[in-house]
Amino acid sequence: MTTFRKSLLAALKSFFRGKSFLQALLAFWISPRKLKDQHVNGTTIDPSRTIADFMREAEELLLGPIEGDQLRTFSLDLKAQFRERLQTHPECMLPSFNHLLPTGKETGQFLALDVGGSTLRVALVELRGQETHGKECEIVRMISFKITPEIKKLEGMAFFDWMAMRIHNVIRKDGVADTQDPIPMGLAWSFPVEQVSLGGGLLMGMGKGFLATNGLLGQDLGEIIKSACQKRGLNVQLASIINDSTATLLSQAYTHAETRFGLILGTGTNIAVHLPVSAISRSKYGTRPESWFDSASHVIVNTELGMFGHDILPVTRRDLRLAIVEAVETTGLLGGELPPSLADPYSLDTEILSRMEADTSSTLEKAQVAFTSAHPCPIPATPIDISVIRTLASFISRRSAALLGAAVFSLWELRHETEIEQACEDAEEKPAVEEDLAAPPHTKVAFTGSVIEHYPGYLAKCQNHITTLISGAENPILAAGSIDLVPAVESSIIGAAVALGCALAEGQAA
């Protein structure tokens, strides 16, 4: 039991540390050791329990903690943890320099960059304004460049010189470079950076096999990119730097003014939220000019959702024992022999499980092909074996959708509470703000990521849990409100362009 308990507990916690929820939870179903003594002289040992008994217990242990009032209790505990860490913990609830949401009136063509773990994208984005309903923004031109293992090995400025060449190749085709004035750029940067201004950040280790930071750690990312581009005859200025969750929020806030959250759920998970400045401890803001505080009433906060949930995530015995291994050992699942390919951590890929859950046929032929092609079984898998694994996957995905829904709801409640608290502090604006807060909040949560976009039924389950939690809210104003999960298409590129538009508008206003 001990191996399972440690393994699946770590998997549950890793859901909130940013792992893909099914990679985190299901990959740890697989024991690092091979099964022993399952066969004696070619004869399978009789199972000690039935599959039906095993599945009844699995359902109770995995889904029981999210049923009835228990999910509401979890959301309250999580909200308390969110509130506490707005004041303390230096690694989560991090205020950005982005304090303005788009008005929808930002217009023009904007140069946007998106640098991820495997791709560099350079795009020219046209923002046309909210009044153009349905045509608010368009990617005029975008070219993607693969960041190959060889590119990752480029050290220091060599990597940024490679970037600059690609930027030059894109913008020269549109005449953007035909100007004496600096060309402003917006950047979505998917790596750690210590941001020191809206368009400035000190380079930190990139990880993921990149060597670009060699000799450049602690230097300003904006100046590095500017210097590399100057070698190509490009006069550029990095005017805004954002992460992927902030980009997701901003990309939808431009077209939907009710957007206050950006949700990522793919290979990682995170949420950005727009909160009152006063909700966050002043110490978390680091060193920034008083002029920033004079102009900012709210700020986009990077929650680092993976840092939450410790000691409050529901834990059961089956969280503490590798589920498939237990089923193999005690019920004879898969003929009592584990596929060798499942001996390694993270070997049960989310995509395989997604394909299995997508098969709703009575024969489960597609599910069987999906599983056995990835994990050949020493003893051919039966339809019952596939049904058991598929059902276990559904228990985990349902539970994950519930926990994520509770996280979104908790942040939504917290945001409303902090708005009220700020209104009470600001005597001049109190009457107007209180009038706004008396109306039920109808909020949109922009989302992106392979799991929430493509995993069968996940989005609908998450939305249903959120709606149920809202209907049971103690505050009648919140109970009459709503949260809608809305997709953010090309969020990194659009978000980078919107952030740039906001930055330029703020600069002109100043």
Short mmCIF file of C-alpha atoms in Angstrom, two decimals:
data_model
loop_
_atom_site.label_atom_id
_atom_site.label_comp_id
_atom_site.label_asym_id
_atom_site.label_seq_id
_atom_site.Cartn_x
_atom_site.Cartn_y
_atom_site.Cartn_z
CA MET A 1 0.00 0.00 0.00
CA THR A 2 2.82 2.41 0.83
CA THR A 3 4.05 2.74 -2.76
CA PHE A 4 0.61 3.61 -4.04
CA ARG A 5 -0.11 6.06 -1.25
CA LYS A 6 3.02 8.06 -1.88
CA SER A 7 2.71 7.91 -5.65
CA LEU A 8 -0.87 9.01 -6.17
CA LEU A 9 -0.69 11.60 -3.38
CA ALA A 10 2.22 13.13 -5.28
CA ALA A 11 0.12 12.94 -8.42
CA LEU A 12 -2.79 14.79 -6.85
CA LYS A 13 -0.51 17.51 -5.61
CA SER A 14 1.14 17.79 -9.00
CA PHE A 15 -2.23 18.71 -10.56
CA PHE A 16 -1.95 22.01 -8.69
CA ARG A 17 1.76 22.29 -9.41
CA GLY A 18 1.05 22.61 -13.09
CA LYS A 19 1.24 19.03 -14.45
CA SER A 20 -1.36 17.91 -16.92
CA PHE A 21 -3.95 16.50 -14.56
CA LEU A 22 -4.20 13.11 -16.22
CA GLN A 23 -0.48 12.79 -16.76
CA ALA A 24 -0.03 13.57 -13.11
CA LEU A 25 -2.73 11.32 -11.76
CA LEU A 26 -2.86 8.42 -14.16
CA ALA A 27 0.80 8.05 -14.98
CA PHE A 28 1.40 7.35 -11.32
CA TRP A 29 -1.01 4.44 -11.46
CA ILE A 30 1.90 2.46 -12.81
CA SER A 31 4.25 0.79 -10.35
CA PRO A 32 7.99 1.18 -10.91
CA ARG A 33 8.43 -2.51 -10.22
CA LYS A 34 7.27 -5.48 -12.23
CA LEU A 35 4.59 -7.72 -10.88
CA LYS A 36 5.86 -10.90 -9.34
CA ASP A 37 4.35 -14.27 -8.68
CA GLN A 38 1.30 -13.65 -10.83
CA HIS A 39 1.79 -16.89 -12.70
CA VAL A 40 2.91 -20.26 -11.40
CA ASN A 41 3.72 -22.88 -14.04
CA GLY A 42 1.65 -20.93 -16.56
CA THR A 43 -1.42 -20.75 -14.32
CA THR A 44 -2.76 -17.38 -13.20
CA ILE A 45 -3.29 -17.03 -9.47
CA ASP A 46 -6.96 -16.58 -8.59
CA PRO A 47 -7.83 -12.92 -7.92
CA SER A 48 -8.66 -12.04 -4.34
CA ARG A 49 -11.59 -9.77 -5.26
CA THR A 50 -13.94 -9.07 -8.12
CA ILE A 51 -13.52 -6.23 -10.57
CA ALA A 52 -17.02 -5.03 -9.63
CA ASP A 53 -16.00 -4.69 -5.97
CA PHE A 54 -12.81 -2.91 -6.97
CA MET A 55 -14.65 -0.40 -9.16
CA ARG A 56 -17.33 0.30 -6.55
CA GLU A 57 -14.62 1.16 -4.05
CA ALA A 58 -12.70 3.23 -6.61
CA GLU A 59 -15.80 5.28 -7.41
CA GLU A 60 -16.54 5.89 -3.75
CA LEU A 61 -12.99 6.88 -2.89
CA LEU A 62 -12.29 9.03 -5.94
CA LEU A 63 -15.66 10.72 -6.46
CA GLY A 64 -17.05 10.70 -2.93
CA PRO A 65 -14.98 13.72 -1.78
CA ILE A 66 -16.44 15.96 -4.53
CA GLU A 67 -20.10 15.10 -4.00
CA GLY A 68 -22.71 16.96 -1.99
CA ASP A 69 -21.40 19.80 0.18
CA GLN A 70 -17.84 18.51 0.18
CA LEU A 71 -16.82 20.40 -2.95
CA ARG A 72 -18.18 23.61 -1.43
CA THR A 73 -16.15 22.96 1.72
CA PHE A 74 -13.05 22.42 -0.40
CA SER A 75 -13.69 25.70 -2.25
CA LEU A 76 -13.95 27.60 1.03
CA ASP A 77 -10.68 26.11 2.28
CA LEU A 78 -9.00 26.94 -1.01
CA LYS A 79 -10.31 30.52 -0.90
CA ALA A 80 -8.81 30.93 2.57
CA GLN A 81 -5.48 29.71 1.22
CA PHE A 82 -5.71 32.11 -1.73
CA ARG A 83 -6.42 35.01 0.63
CA GLU A 84 -3.57 34.12 2.97
CA ARG A 85 -1.05 33.95 0.15
CA LEU A 86 -2.05 37.31 -1.23
CA GLN A 87 -0.21 38.60 1.83
CA THR A 88 2.60 36.10 2.28
CA HIS A 89 4.17 33.41 0.07
CA PRO A 90 6.73 34.95 -2.38
CA GLU A 91 6.26 32.30 -5.08
CA CYS A 92 2.55 32.67 -5.81
CA MET A 93 -0.11 35.40 -6.12
CA LEU A 94 2.41 37.52 -8.01
CA PRO A 95 1.27 40.97 -9.19
CA SER A 96 2.36 41.83 -12.71
CA PHE A 97 3.00 45.31 -14.09
CA ASN A 98 -0.17 45.03 -16.19
CA HIS A 99 -2.86 47.00 -14.42
CA LEU A 100 -5.01 48.09 -17.36
CA LEU A 101 -7.58 45.92 -19.06
CA PRO A 102 -8.28 46.82 -22.68
CA THR A 103 -11.12 49.24 -23.35
CA GLY A 104 -11.80 47.67 -26.72
CA LYS A 105 -10.91 50.97 -28.37
CA GLU A 106 -7.25 50.10 -28.94
CA THR A 107 -6.77 49.97 -32.71
CA GLY A 108 -3.97 49.54 -35.19
CA GLN A 109 -1.45 46.94 -36.27
CA PHE A 110 0.84 45.52 -33.61
CA LEU A 111 3.95 43.36 -33.73
CA ALA A 112 3.57 40.38 -31.38
CA LEU A 113 5.99 37.61 -30.42
CA ASP A 114 5.29 34.32 -28.69
CA VAL A 115 8.26 32.33 -27.42
CA GLY A 116 7.43 28.88 -26.08
CA GLY A 117 9.27 25.68 -25.36
CA SER A 118 9.12 24.41 -28.93
CA THR A 119 8.07 27.32 -31.16
CA LEU A 120 8.80 30.97 -31.89
CA ARG A 121 5.90 32.79 -33.49
CA VAL A 122 6.14 36.26 -34.98
CA ALA A 123 2.91 37.95 -36.00
CA LEU A 124 1.42 41.20 -37.17
CA VAL A 125 -1.95 41.59 -35.44
CA GLU A 126 -4.62 44.13 -36.35
CA LEU A 127 -6.94 45.33 -33.59
CA ARG A 128 -10.10 46.96 -34.95
CA GLY A 129 -12.10 47.69 -31.80
CA GLN A 130 -15.12 46.14 -30.08
CA GLU A 131 -17.59 47.99 -32.26
CA THR A 132 -16.62 45.76 -35.21
CA HIS A 133 -18.51 42.84 -33.59
CA GLY A 134 -17.00 39.55 -34.66
CA LYS A 135 -14.08 41.18 -36.46
CA GLU A 136 -12.39 42.79 -33.48
CA CYS A 137 -8.95 41.37 -34.21
CA GLU A 138 -7.14 39.54 -36.98
CA ILE A 139 -3.73 37.98 -37.37
CA VAL A 140 -2.62 39.67 -40.59
CA ARG A 141 0.54 37.62 -40.89
CA MET A 142 2.08 34.97 -38.66
CA ILE A 143 5.03 32.69 -39.20
CA SER A 144 6.02 29.92 -36.82
CA PHE A 145 9.57 28.68 -36.39
CA LYS A 146 10.37 25.39 -34.73
CA ILE A 147 12.79 25.61 -31.84
CA THR A 148 14.69 22.42 -32.51
CA PRO A 149 17.10 20.75 -30.07
CA GLU A 150 19.91 22.37 -32.05
CA ILE A 151 18.38 25.83 -31.58
CA LYS A 152 17.96 25.19 -27.86
CA LYS A 153 21.70 24.56 -27.65
CA LEU A 154 22.52 28.04 -28.97
CA GLU A 155 24.27 29.82 -26.11
CA GLY A 156 23.70 33.36 -24.94
CA MET A 157 23.23 35.98 -27.64
CA ALA A 158 23.35 33.32 -30.37
CA PHE A 159 19.79 32.31 -29.52
CA PHE A 160 18.53 35.90 -29.57
CA ASP A 161 20.40 36.56 -32.82
CA TRP A 162 18.46 33.60 -34.26
CA MET A 163 15.24 35.20 -32.98
CA ALA A 164 16.16 38.58 -34.47
CA MET A 165 16.73 37.06 -37.90
CA ARG A 166 13.24 35.52 -37.84
CA ILE A 167 11.67 38.77 -36.67
CA HIS A 168 13.42 40.59 -39.52
CA ASN A 169 12.24 38.02 -42.06
CA VAL A 170 8.62 38.53 -41.03
CA ILE A 171 8.28 42.29 -40.64
CA ARG A 172 10.28 43.30 -43.71
CA LYS A 173 7.54 41.73 -45.87
CA ASP A 174 4.93 44.14 -44.51
CA GLY A 175 6.96 47.32 -44.55
CA VAL A 176 6.80 47.57 -40.77
CA ALA A 177 10.54 48.13 -40.64
CA ASP A 178 10.34 51.14 -42.98
CA THR A 179 10.38 53.72 -40.21
CA GLN A 180 12.94 55.71 -38.27
CA ASP A 181 10.97 55.40 -35.05
CA PRO A 182 11.45 52.41 -32.74
CA ILE A 183 9.07 49.57 -33.59
CA PRO A 184 7.17 48.58 -30.42
CA MET A 185 6.76 44.87 -29.76
CA GLY A 186 4.64 42.82 -27.38
CA LEU A 187 6.10 39.56 -26.09
CA ALA A 188 4.45 36.48 -24.61
CA TRP A 189 7.36 34.79 -22.81
CA SER A 190 6.77 31.27 -21.49
CA PHE A 191 9.78 31.19 -19.19
CA PRO A 192 10.66 32.67 -15.78
CA VAL A 193 11.55 36.34 -15.81
CA GLU A 194 11.89 38.85 -12.98
CA GLN A 195 9.78 41.66 -14.36
CA VAL A 196 10.98 45.14 -13.42
CA SER A 197 8.69 47.20 -15.66
CA LEU A 198 5.92 46.69 -18.18
CA GLY A 199 8.45 46.03 -20.93
CA GLY A 200 11.49 45.03 -18.90
CA GLY A 201 12.44 41.83 -17.15
CA LEU A 202 15.62 40.27 -15.83
CA LEU A 203 16.43 37.01 -17.58
CA MET A 204 16.20 33.89 -15.43
CA GLY A 205 16.97 30.24 -16.19
CA MET A 206 14.76 28.97 -19.00
CA GLY A 207 15.09 25.24 -18.36
CA LYS A 208 13.67 22.80 -20.96
CA GLY A 209 17.15 22.30 -22.42
CA PHE A 210 17.72 25.95 -23.40
CA LEU A 211 21.23 27.41 -23.14
CA ALA A 212 20.21 30.94 -24.13
CA THR A 213 20.72 32.31 -20.64
CA ASN A 214 24.41 31.34 -20.51
CA GLY A 215 26.26 34.55 -19.77
CA LEU A 216 23.04 36.58 -19.79
CA LEU A 217 21.40 35.75 -16.46
CA GLY A 218 20.13 38.87 -14.72
CA GLN A 219 20.31 41.02 -17.85
CA ASP A 220 17.28 42.87 -19.19
CA LEU A 221 15.35 40.78 -21.71
CA GLY A 222 14.12 43.86 -23.55
CA GLU A 223 17.64 45.19 -24.04
CA ILE A 224 18.90 41.77 -25.16
CA ILE A 225 16.25 41.51 -27.88
CA LYS A 226 16.78 45.15 -28.89
CA SER A 227 20.53 44.59 -29.24
CA ALA A 228 20.05 41.44 -31.32
CA CYS A 229 17.59 43.21 -33.63
CA GLN A 230 19.92 46.18 -34.09
CA LYS A 231 22.43 43.80 -35.69
CA ARG A 232 19.77 43.18 -38.33
CA GLY A 233 19.12 46.86 -38.84
CA LEU A 234 15.89 46.77 -36.85
CA ASN A 235 15.09 49.53 -34.39
CA VAL A 236 12.73 47.80 -31.96
CA GLN A 237 11.52 48.39 -28.43
CA LEU A 238 10.01 45.72 -26.21
CA ALA A 239 7.04 47.60 -24.76
CA SER A 240 5.29 44.76 -22.91
CA ILE A 241 6.13 41.32 -21.52
CA ILE A 242 3.40 38.93 -20.38
CA ASN A 243 3.06 35.26 -19.50
CA ASP A 244 0.61 32.83 -21.07
CA SER A 245 -2.18 33.14 -18.49
CA THR A 246 -2.11 36.95 -18.66
CA ALA A 247 -2.14 36.72 -22.46
CA THR A 248 -5.20 34.48 -22.29
CA LEU A 249 -7.04 36.97 -20.05
CA LEU A 250 -6.17 39.99 -22.19
CA SER A 251 -6.98 38.30 -25.49
CA GLN A 252 -10.60 37.80 -24.45
CA ALA A 253 -10.93 40.99 -22.40
CA TYR A 254 -10.47 42.90 -25.66
CA THR A 255 -13.62 41.35 -27.14
CA HIS A 256 -15.54 40.56 -23.93
CA ALA A 257 -15.37 43.32 -21.33
CA GLU A 258 -16.58 40.96 -18.58
CA THR A 259 -13.39 38.86 -18.74
CA ARG A 260 -11.43 38.87 -15.49
CA PHE A 261 -9.64 35.51 -15.55
CA GLY A 262 -7.25 33.66 -17.85
CA LEU A 263 -7.12 29.88 -17.39
CA ILE A 264 -4.48 27.50 -18.76
CA LEU A 265 -5.00 23.74 -18.65
CA GLY A 266 -2.77 21.70 -20.92
CA THR A 267 0.63 20.32 -20.06
CA GLY A 268 0.44 22.73 -17.13
CA THR A 269 -2.25 24.65 -15.30
CA ASN A 270 -2.44 28.24 -14.08
CA ILE A 271 -4.88 31.12 -13.66
CA ALA A 272 -4.40 34.87 -14.00
CA VAL A 273 -6.92 37.10 -12.24
CA HIS A 274 -7.59 40.85 -12.21
CA LEU A 275 -7.67 41.99 -8.56
CA PRO A 276 -7.67 45.28 -6.63
CA VAL A 277 -4.16 46.51 -5.91
CA SER A 278 -5.02 46.78 -2.22
CA ALA A 279 -5.78 43.05 -2.02
CA ILE A 280 -2.09 42.19 -2.29
CA SER A 281 0.61 42.85 0.28
CA ARG A 282 2.75 45.85 -0.67
CA SER A 283 5.86 43.71 -0.15
CA LYS A 284 4.86 41.56 -3.12
CA TYR A 285 5.15 44.50 -5.50
CA GLY A 286 8.90 44.77 -5.04
CA THR A 287 10.51 47.99 -6.16
CA ARG A 288 8.33 49.97 -8.51
CA PRO A 289 7.73 53.71 -8.79
CA GLU A 290 5.02 55.43 -6.80
CA SER A 291 3.63 56.66 -10.11
CA TRP A 292 2.62 53.07 -10.85
CA PHE A 293 0.56 52.90 -7.66
CA ASP A 294 -0.92 56.32 -8.37
CA SER A 295 -2.29 55.12 -11.70
CA ALA A 296 -3.19 51.51 -10.81
CA SER A 297 -6.39 50.56 -9.02
CA HIS A 298 -6.23 46.92 -10.14
CA VAL A 299 -3.51 44.55 -11.30
CA ILE A 300 -3.33 41.24 -13.15
CA VAL A 301 -2.09 38.61 -10.72
CA ASN A 302 -0.31 35.39 -11.64
CA THR A 303 -1.73 32.95 -9.10
CA GLU A 304 0.73 30.10 -9.83
CA LEU A 305 -2.16 27.76 -9.14
CA GLY A 306 0.18 24.80 -8.76
CA MET A 307 1.34 26.17 -5.41
CA PHE A 308 -2.08 25.67 -3.83
CA GLY A 309 -4.05 22.78 -2.39
CA HIS A 310 -1.53 21.42 0.10
CA ASP A 311 -3.28 19.80 3.07
CA ILE A 312 -6.75 20.53 1.67
CA LEU A 313 -6.92 18.38 -1.47
CA PRO A 314 -9.15 15.37 -0.74
CA VAL A 315 -6.99 12.33 -0.05
CA THR A 316 -8.20 8.72 0.11
CA ARG A 317 -6.63 5.30 0.25
CA ARG A 318 -6.74 4.99 -3.50
CA ASP A 319 -4.87 8.26 -3.75
CA LEU A 320 -2.13 6.31 -1.98
CA ARG A 321 -1.85 3.14 -4.04
CA LEU A 322 -1.23 2.68 -7.77
CA ALA A 323 -4.71 1.93 -8.99
CA ILE A 324 -3.98 -0.16 -12.04
CA VAL A 325 -1.32 -2.13 -10.19
CA GLU A 326 -3.76 -2.83 -7.40
CA ALA A 327 -6.36 -3.95 -9.91
CA VAL A 328 -3.85 -6.20 -11.67
CA GLU A 329 -2.73 -7.72 -8.38
CA THR A 330 -6.12 -8.18 -6.77
CA THR A 331 -8.60 -8.65 -9.62
CA GLY A 332 -6.55 -10.15 -12.43
CA LEU A 333 -6.95 -7.07 -14.64
CA LEU A 334 -4.97 -7.41 -17.89
CA GLY A 335 -4.50 -11.10 -17.13
CA GLY A 336 -2.49 -10.25 -14.05
CA GLU A 337 0.44 -8.85 -16.05
CA LEU A 338 1.31 -5.18 -16.39
CA PRO A 339 2.38 -3.99 -19.86
CA PRO A 340 6.15 -3.37 -19.61
CA SER A 341 5.77 0.09 -21.19
CA LEU A 342 3.73 1.21 -18.19
CA ALA A 343 6.57 0.64 -15.74
CA ASP A 344 7.91 4.15 -16.33
CA PRO A 345 6.46 7.32 -14.73
CA TYR A 346 4.39 9.53 -17.07
CA SER A 347 4.09 6.72 -19.62
CA LEU A 348 0.28 6.72 -19.66
CA ASP A 349 -0.28 9.73 -21.88
CA THR A 350 -3.30 12.01 -21.58
CA GLU A 351 -3.94 11.77 -25.32
CA ILE A 352 -4.41 7.98 -25.05
CA LEU A 353 -6.89 8.38 -22.22
CA SER A 354 -8.70 11.10 -24.14
CA ARG A 355 -9.14 8.75 -27.08
CA MET A 356 -10.36 6.02 -24.76
CA GLU A 357 -12.98 8.24 -23.12
CA ALA A 358 -14.08 9.49 -26.53
CA ASP A 359 -15.12 5.94 -27.46
CA THR A 360 -18.68 5.54 -26.19
CA SER A 361 -19.47 2.45 -28.26
CA SER A 362 -20.52 -0.84 -26.70
CA THR A 363 -17.51 -2.66 -28.16
CA LEU A 364 -14.86 -0.08 -27.16
CA GLU A 365 -12.82 -1.14 -30.19
CA LYS A 366 -11.27 2.30 -30.70
CA ALA A 367 -10.45 2.53 -27.00
CA GLN A 368 -8.80 -0.87 -27.14
CA VAL A 369 -6.72 0.08 -30.17
CA ALA A 370 -5.70 3.36 -28.51
CA PHE A 371 -4.52 1.62 -25.34
CA THR A 372 -2.91 -1.52 -26.74
CA SER A 373 -1.11 0.25 -29.59
CA ALA A 374 0.62 2.45 -27.03
CA HIS A 375 0.99 -0.27 -24.40
CA PRO A 376 1.17 -3.80 -25.84
CA CYS A 377 -0.09 -6.29 -23.28
CA PRO A 378 1.68 -9.62 -22.57
CA ILE A 379 -1.79 -11.14 -22.31
CA PRO A 380 -4.27 -9.66 -24.83
CA ALA A 381 -6.51 -7.06 -23.19
CA THR A 382 -10.18 -7.96 -23.05
CA PRO A 383 -13.11 -5.55 -23.49
CA ILE A 384 -13.60 -5.77 -19.72
CA ASP A 385 -9.99 -4.70 -19.13
CA ILE A 386 -10.42 -1.72 -21.44
CA SER A 387 -13.74 -0.80 -19.84
CA VAL A 388 -12.16 -0.83 -16.37
CA ILE A 389 -9.26 1.41 -17.43
CA ARG A 390 -11.59 3.74 -19.31
CA THR A 391 -13.90 4.01 -16.30
CA LEU A 392 -11.01 4.71 -13.93
CA ALA A 393 -9.91 7.46 -16.32
CA SER A 394 -13.42 8.92 -16.20
CA PHE A 395 -13.35 8.95 -12.39
CA ILE A 396 -10.09 10.90 -12.45
CA SER A 397 -11.20 13.36 -15.15
CA ARG A 398 -14.51 14.01 -13.37
CA ARG A 399 -12.68 14.63 -10.14
CA SER A 400 -10.16 16.92 -11.84
CA ALA A 401 -12.93 18.96 -13.49
CA ALA A 402 -14.61 19.37 -10.10
CA LEU A 403 -11.41 20.52 -8.38
CA LEU A 404 -10.64 23.00 -11.15
CA GLY A 405 -14.21 24.29 -11.08
CA ALA A 406 -13.89 24.83 -7.33
CA ALA A 407 -10.63 26.74 -7.85
CA VAL A 408 -12.25 29.08 -10.40
CA PHE A 409 -15.29 29.62 -8.17
CA SER A 410 -13.10 30.31 -5.11
CA LEU A 411 -11.11 32.96 -6.96
CA TRP A 412 -14.33 34.50 -8.26
CA GLU A 413 -15.74 34.76 -4.73
CA LEU A 414 -12.44 36.14 -3.46
CA ARG A 415 -12.33 38.74 -6.20
CA HIS A 416 -15.81 39.98 -5.30
CA GLU A 417 -14.89 40.16 -1.62
CA THR A 418 -11.71 42.13 -2.29
CA GLU A 419 -13.62 44.56 -4.51
CA ILE A 420 -15.95 45.28 -1.58
CA GLU A 421 -13.00 45.69 0.78
CA GLN A 422 -11.31 48.16 -1.55
CA ALA A 423 -14.55 50.11 -1.93
CA CYS A 424 -14.78 50.46 1.84
CA GLU A 425 -11.23 51.85 1.92
CA ASP A 426 -11.82 54.39 -0.84
CA ALA A 427 -14.36 56.83 0.58
CA GLU A 428 -14.51 59.00 -2.56
CA GLU A 429 -15.45 56.16 -4.91
CA LYS A 430 -17.37 54.10 -2.38
CA PRO A 431 -20.94 55.00 -3.45
CA ALA A 432 -20.35 54.32 -7.16
CA VAL A 433 -18.42 51.12 -6.53
CA GLU A 434 -20.98 49.85 -4.04
CA GLU A 435 -23.69 50.40 -6.63
CA ASP A 436 -21.72 48.34 -9.15
CA LEU A 437 -21.10 45.59 -6.60
CA ALA A 438 -24.80 45.42 -5.77
CA ALA A 439 -25.42 43.97 -9.22
CA PRO A 440 -24.82 40.24 -9.70
CA PRO A 441 -21.40 39.74 -11.31
CA HIS A 442 -21.46 38.06 -14.71
CA THR A 443 -17.87 37.09 -15.39
CA LYS A 444 -16.09 35.42 -18.27
CA VAL A 445 -13.09 33.15 -17.79
CA ALA A 446 -10.94 32.87 -20.91
CA PHE A 447 -9.37 29.45 -21.31
CA THR A 448 -6.86 27.65 -23.47
CA GLY A 449 -4.97 24.37 -23.31
CA SER A 450 -5.22 20.91 -24.81
CA VAL A 451 -6.97 19.28 -21.84
CA ILE A 452 -9.80 21.75 -21.33
CA GLU A 453 -10.20 22.21 -25.09
CA HIS A 454 -10.08 18.60 -26.25
CA TYR A 455 -10.54 16.09 -23.43
CA PRO A 456 -14.03 14.59 -23.91
CA GLY A 457 -16.62 16.22 -21.65
CA TYR A 458 -14.07 17.99 -19.46
CA LEU A 459 -15.16 21.55 -20.23
CA ALA A 460 -18.85 20.79 -19.71
CA LYS A 461 -18.18 19.03 -16.40
CA CYS A 462 -16.06 21.92 -15.13
CA GLN A 463 -18.73 24.46 -16.17
CA ASN A 464 -21.47 22.42 -14.47
CA HIS A 465 -19.55 22.28 -11.19
CA ILE A 466 -18.98 26.05 -11.30
CA THR A 467 -22.67 26.70 -11.95
CA THR A 468 -23.67 24.41 -9.08
CA LEU A 469 -21.29 26.15 -6.69
CA ILE A 470 -22.65 29.56 -7.70
CA SER A 471 -26.24 28.49 -7.06
CA GLY A 472 -25.23 27.49 -3.53
CA ALA A 473 -23.30 30.68 -2.73
CA GLU A 474 -24.19 32.21 0.64
CA ASN A 475 -24.07 35.74 -0.76
CA PRO A 476 -27.37 36.26 -2.65
CA ILE A 477 -25.70 38.71 -5.04
CA LEU A 478 -23.16 36.07 -6.05
CA ALA A 479 -25.83 33.37 -6.20
CA ALA A 480 -27.55 35.44 -8.90
CA GLY A 481 -24.31 35.87 -10.84
CA SER A 482 -22.63 33.70 -13.43
CA ILE A 483 -19.26 32.47 -14.64
CA ASP A 484 -18.87 31.49 -18.28
CA LEU A 485 -15.84 29.62 -19.57
CA VAL A 486 -15.00 30.96 -23.04
CA PRO A 487 -12.27 29.77 -25.44
CA ALA A 488 -9.35 32.07 -26.19
CA VAL A 489 -8.15 31.36 -29.72
CA GLU A 490 -4.48 32.14 -30.46
CA SER A 491 -4.38 33.64 -26.99
CA SER A 492 -0.61 34.13 -26.71
CA ILE A 493 -0.26 36.13 -29.92
CA ILE A 494 -3.53 38.07 -29.56
CA GLY A 495 -2.82 38.69 -25.87
CA ALA A 496 0.67 40.00 -26.62
CA ALA A 497 -0.80 42.40 -29.20
CA VAL A 498 -3.52 43.58 -26.81
CA ALA A 499 -0.97 44.10 -24.01
CA LEU A 500 1.09 46.18 -26.43
CA GLY A 501 -1.97 48.19 -27.43
CA CYS A 502 -2.75 48.90 -23.77
CA ALA A 503 0.86 49.88 -23.05
CA LEU A 504 0.99 52.31 -25.97
CA ALA A 505 -2.38 53.81 -25.04
CA GLU A 506 -1.21 54.31 -21.46
CA GLY A 507 2.00 55.93 -22.68
CA GLN A 508 0.07 58.34 -24.89
CA ALA A 509 -2.29 59.19 -22.05
CA ALA A 510 0.64 59.94 -19.78
#
